[in-house]
PDB file of C-alpha atoms in Angstrom:
ATOM      1  CA  UNK A   1      24.532  49.479  34.688  1.00 69.00           C
ATOM      2  CA  UNK A   2      21.936  46.767  34.183  1.00 85.00           C
ATOM      3  CA  UNK A   3      22.998  44.054  31.755  1.00 92.00           C
ATOM      4  CA  UNK A   4      19.536  42.537  31.179  1.00 96.00           C
ATOM      5  CA  UNK A   5      16.756  45.084  30.629  1.00 95.00           C
ATOM      6  CA  UNK A   6      13.127  44.060  30.169  1.00 97.00           C
ATOM      7  CA  UNK A   7      11.038  46.598  28.232  1.00 95.00           C
ATOM      8  CA  UNK A   8       7.268  46.133  28.001  1.00 95.00           C
ATOM      9  CA  UNK A   9       5.910  47.722  24.824  1.00 93.00           C
ATOM     10  CA  UNK A  10       2.322  48.339  23.791  1.00 88.00           C
ATOM     11  CA  UNK A  11       2.382  50.525  20.692  1.00 84.00           C
ATOM     12  CA  UNK A  12       1.985  53.815  22.535  1.00 83.00           C
ATOM     13  CA  UNK A  13       4.324  56.799  22.085  1.00 82.00           C
ATOM     14  CA  UNK A  14       5.461  56.258  25.680  1.00 82.00           C
ATOM     15  CA  UNK A  15       6.715  52.733  24.973  1.00 84.00           C
ATOM     16  CA  UNK A  16       8.529  53.913  21.828  1.00 82.00           C
ATOM     17  CA  UNK A  17      10.209  56.679  23.819  1.00 84.00           C
ATOM     18  CA  UNK A  18      11.331  54.421  26.657  1.00 88.00           C
ATOM     19  CA  UNK A  19      12.797  51.960  24.161  1.00 87.00           C
ATOM     20  CA  UNK A  20      14.810  54.737  22.472  1.00 85.00           C
ATOM     21  CA  UNK A  21      16.133  55.863  25.856  1.00 87.00           C
ATOM     22  CA  UNK A  22      17.017  52.340  26.984  1.00 91.00           C
ATOM     23  CA  UNK A  23      18.563  51.376  23.637  1.00 89.00           C
ATOM     24  CA  UNK A  24      21.007  54.281  23.878  1.00 87.00           C
ATOM     25  CA  UNK A  25      21.989  53.226  27.400  1.00 88.00           C
ATOM     26  CA  UNK A  26      22.214  49.554  26.432  1.00 92.00           C
ATOM     27  CA  UNK A  27      24.391  50.372  23.424  1.00 90.00           C
ATOM     28  CA  UNK A  28      26.971  52.156  25.574  1.00 89.00           C
ATOM     29  CA  UNK A  29      26.880  49.613  28.432  1.00 90.00           C
ATOM     30  CA  UNK A  30      26.785  46.437  26.328  1.00 91.00           C
ATOM     31  CA  UNK A  31      23.420  45.439  27.781  1.00 94.00           C
ATOM     32  CA  UNK A  32      20.817  43.118  26.294  1.00 95.00           C
ATOM     33  CA  UNK A  33      17.180  44.132  25.923  1.00 96.00           C
ATOM     34  CA  UNK A  34      14.152  41.868  25.914  1.00 97.00           C
ATOM     35  CA  UNK A  35      10.960  43.350  24.534  1.00 96.00           C
ATOM     36  CA  UNK A  36       7.708  41.919  25.862  1.00 97.00           C
ATOM     37  CA  UNK A  37       4.261  42.384  24.372  1.00 96.00           C
ATOM     38  CA  UNK A  38       1.424  41.141  26.588  1.00 96.00           C
ATOM     39  CA  UNK A  39      -1.905  40.388  24.942  1.00 94.00           C
ATOM     40  CA  UNK A  40      -5.186  39.466  26.636  1.00 93.00           C
ATOM     41  CA  UNK A  41      -6.030  35.765  26.710  1.00 93.00           C
ATOM     42  CA  UNK A  42      -8.310  35.250  23.705  1.00 91.00           C
ATOM     43  CA  UNK A  43     -11.673  33.541  23.746  1.00 89.00           C
ATOM     44  CA  UNK A  44     -13.533  31.750  20.965  1.00 87.00           C
ATOM     45  CA  UNK A  45     -14.785  34.136  18.294  1.00 86.00           C
ATOM     46  CA  UNK A  46     -18.525  33.518  17.809  1.00 90.00           C
ATOM     47  CA  UNK A  47     -20.413  34.556  14.682  1.00 89.00           C
ATOM     48  CA  UNK A  48     -23.889  36.056  14.325  1.00 89.00           C
ATOM     49  CA  UNK A  49     -25.710  32.742  14.661  1.00 90.00           C
ATOM     50  CA  UNK A  50     -23.804  31.432  17.666  1.00 87.00           C
ATOM     51  CA  UNK A  51     -21.325  29.373  15.691  1.00 90.00           C
ATOM     52  CA  UNK A  52     -17.636  29.415  16.521  1.00 88.00           C
ATOM     53  CA  UNK A  53     -15.786  31.282  13.794  1.00 86.00           C
ATOM     54  CA  UNK A  54     -12.333  30.914  15.375  1.00 87.00           C
ATOM     55  CA  UNK A  55     -11.293  28.854  18.366  1.00 88.00           C
ATOM     56  CA  UNK A  56      -9.297  30.436  21.173  1.00 88.00           C
ATOM     57  CA  UNK A  57      -6.165  28.532  20.125  1.00 91.00           C
ATOM     58  CA  UNK A  58      -6.476  29.892  16.573  1.00 90.00           C
ATOM     59  CA  UNK A  59      -7.019  33.399  17.884  1.00 89.00           C
ATOM     60  CA  UNK A  60      -3.984  33.004  20.171  1.00 93.00           C
ATOM     61  CA  UNK A  61      -1.819  31.942  17.215  1.00 94.00           C
ATOM     62  CA  UNK A  62      -3.058  34.960  15.219  1.00 92.00           C
ATOM     63  CA  UNK A  63      -2.362  37.376  18.082  1.00 94.00           C
ATOM     64  CA  UNK A  64       1.055  35.854  18.702  1.00 96.00           C
ATOM     65  CA  UNK A  65       2.033  36.235  15.023  1.00 97.00           C
ATOM     66  CA  UNK A  66       0.767  39.833  15.043  1.00 96.00           C
ATOM     67  CA  UNK A  67       2.725  40.537  18.258  1.00 95.00           C
ATOM     68  CA  UNK A  68       5.908  39.049  16.812  1.00 97.00           C
ATOM     69  CA  UNK A  69       5.603  41.209  13.682  1.00 96.00           C
ATOM     70  CA  UNK A  70       5.011  44.263  15.864  1.00 95.00           C
ATOM     71  CA  UNK A  71       8.054  43.523  18.050  1.00 95.00           C
ATOM     72  CA  UNK A  72      10.200  42.893  14.993  1.00 95.00           C
ATOM     73  CA  UNK A  73       9.253  46.324  13.673  1.00 93.00           C
ATOM     74  CA  UNK A  74       9.896  47.986  17.025  1.00 92.00           C
ATOM     75  CA  UNK A  75      13.340  46.376  17.301  1.00 93.00           C
ATOM     76  CA  UNK A  76      14.412  47.094  13.694  1.00 91.00           C
ATOM     77  CA  UNK A  77      15.888  50.594  14.251  1.00 89.00           C
ATOM     78  CA  UNK A  78      18.097  49.249  17.049  1.00 89.00           C
ATOM     79  CA  UNK A  79      19.919  46.534  15.099  1.00 84.00           C
ATOM     80  CA  UNK A  80      23.218  47.368  16.809  1.00 89.00           C
ATOM     81  CA  UNK A  81      21.777  46.456  20.241  1.00 92.00           C
ATOM     82  CA  UNK A  82      21.100  42.828  21.212  1.00 94.00           C
ATOM     83  CA  UNK A  83      17.295  42.635  21.410  1.00 95.00           C
ATOM     84  CA  UNK A  84      15.173  39.582  22.130  1.00 96.00           C
ATOM     85  CA  UNK A  85      11.406  39.530  21.640  1.00 96.00           C
ATOM     86  CA  UNK A  86       8.639  37.642  23.424  1.00 97.00           C
ATOM     87  CA  UNK A  87       4.826  37.655  23.280  1.00 97.00           C
ATOM     88  CA  UNK A  88       2.856  36.567  26.357  1.00 97.00           C
ATOM     89  CA  UNK A  89      -0.833  36.259  27.186  1.00 97.00           C
ATOM     90  CA  UNK A  90      -2.552  37.269  30.415  1.00 96.00           C
ATOM     91  CA  UNK A  91      -2.520  40.111  32.903  1.00 96.00           C
ATOM     92  CA  UNK A  92       0.201  42.554  31.780  1.00 95.00           C
ATOM     93  CA  UNK A  93       1.738  43.225  35.200  1.00 95.00           C
ATOM     94  CA  UNK A  94       1.804  39.549  36.184  1.00 97.00           C
ATOM     95  CA  UNK A  95       3.283  38.454  32.857  1.00 97.00           C
ATOM     96  CA  UNK A  96       5.948  41.167  32.961  1.00 97.00           C
ATOM     97  CA  UNK A  97       6.947  40.180  36.493  1.00 97.00           C
ATOM     98  CA  UNK A  98       7.095  36.475  35.559  1.00 98.00           C
ATOM     99  CA  UNK A  99       9.190  37.259  32.484  1.00 98.00           C
ATOM    100  CA  UNK A 100      11.563  39.409  34.544  1.00 97.00           C
ATOM    101  CA  UNK A 101      12.084  36.520  36.942  1.00 97.00           C
ATOM    102  CA  UNK A 102      12.424  33.870  34.229  1.00 97.00           C
ATOM    103  CA  UNK A 103      14.891  35.960  32.212  1.00 97.00           C
ATOM    104  CA  UNK A 104      16.736  37.135  35.342  1.00 97.00           C
ATOM    105  CA  UNK A 105      16.293  40.796  34.395  1.00 97.00           C
ATOM    106  CA  UNK A 106      18.341  43.454  36.174  1.00 96.00           C
ATOM    107  CA  UNK A 107      15.913  46.261  35.319  1.00 96.00           C
ATOM    108  CA  UNK A 108      12.368  46.730  34.048  1.00 96.00           C
ATOM    109  CA  UNK A 109      11.936  49.902  31.978  1.00 94.00           C
ATOM    110  CA  UNK A 110       8.206  50.598  31.858  1.00 91.00           C
ATOM    111  CA  UNK A 111       6.422  53.333  29.957  1.00 86.00           C
ATOM    112  CA  UNK A 112       3.722  55.410  31.601  1.00 80.00           C
ATOM    113  CA  UNK A 113       1.312  57.929  30.165  1.00 68.00           C
ATOM    114  CA  UNK A 114       0.147  59.165  33.564  1.00 60.00           C
ATOM    115  CA  UNK A 115       1.270  62.647  34.526  1.00 54.00           C
ATOM    116  CA  UNK A 116       1.668  62.006  38.234  1.00 51.00           C
ATOM    117  CA  UNK A 117       2.416  59.274  40.708  1.00 50.00           C
ATOM    118  CA  UNK A 118      -1.031  59.700  42.240  1.00 47.00           C
ATOM    119  CA  UNK A 119      -2.631  59.271  38.825  1.00 47.00           C
ATOM    120  CA  UNK A 120      -0.856  55.946  38.343  1.00 42.00           C
ATOM    121  CA  UNK A 121      -1.925  54.737  41.769  1.00 47.00           C
ATOM    122  CA  UNK A 122      -5.519  55.905  41.424  1.00 42.00           C
ATOM    123  CA  UNK A 123      -5.948  54.096  38.136  1.00 53.00           C
ATOM    124  CA  UNK A 124      -4.002  50.996  39.193  1.00 63.00           C
ATOM    125  CA  UNK A 125      -1.675  51.183  36.210  1.00 82.00           C
ATOM    126  CA  UNK A 126       0.710  48.454  35.140  1.00 88.00           C
ATOM    127  CA  UNK A 127       3.636  50.730  36.002  1.00 86.00           C
ATOM    128  CA  UNK A 128       2.341  51.187  39.548  1.00 86.00           C
ATOM    129  CA  UNK A 129       1.877  47.432  40.011  1.00 90.00           C
ATOM    130  CA  UNK A 130       5.419  46.841  38.770  1.00 93.00           C
ATOM    131  CA  UNK A 131       6.765  49.460  41.176  1.00 90.00           C
ATOM    132  CA  UNK A 132       4.996  47.816  44.113  1.00 91.00           C
ATOM    133  CA  UNK A 133       5.648  44.150  43.317  1.00 94.00           C
ATOM    134  CA  UNK A 134       8.902  43.887  41.385  1.00 95.00           C
ATOM    135  CA  UNK A 135      11.940  42.421  43.137  1.00 94.00           C
ATOM    136  CA  UNK A 136      14.172  44.191  40.567  1.00 96.00           C
ATOM    137  CA  UNK A 137      14.450  47.942  40.003  1.00 95.00           C
ATOM    138  CA  UNK A 138      11.769  49.516  37.817  1.00 94.00           C
ATOM    139  CA  UNK A 139      12.364  52.614  35.729  1.00 91.00           C
ATOM    140  CA  UNK A 140       9.053  54.332  34.930  1.00 88.00           C
ATOM    141  CA  UNK A 141       9.406  56.705  32.013  1.00 84.00           C
ATOM    142  CA  UNK A 142       6.678  59.199  31.217  1.00 78.00           C
ATOM    143  CA  UNK A 143       6.480  61.058  27.946  1.00 72.00           C
ATOM    144  CA  UNK A 144       5.154  64.596  28.238  1.00 64.00           C
TER     145      UNK A 144
END
């Protein structure tokens, strides 16, 4: 069984379901889970008259705080499982792959809302990119 499991979450029912599944497995195997929330890189927020209302760095700090609160809430029901949380900015697939390498993950457990493999490929989903590019095993879990 994998000892270090990376779980990308995005607030969808699919990500909640995959976390429940992985937490049960991690609990019995003594594995650690790292939750990752990937946000888009923010830009300056410009008001009606072309003035900067919030700089990109301020917006990044706001999004990071929001992501940390979200991950804390997601992890709360699984307090008996060791769970780490991280917020990253950029392309989701690239950030997930970089985090898996940096953390030395044994498994990536990715949610998917697509009903078929061809649907994931046709739309270029994050799960499909992870399947094609990850050097570690990827578990794609789809909620019906």
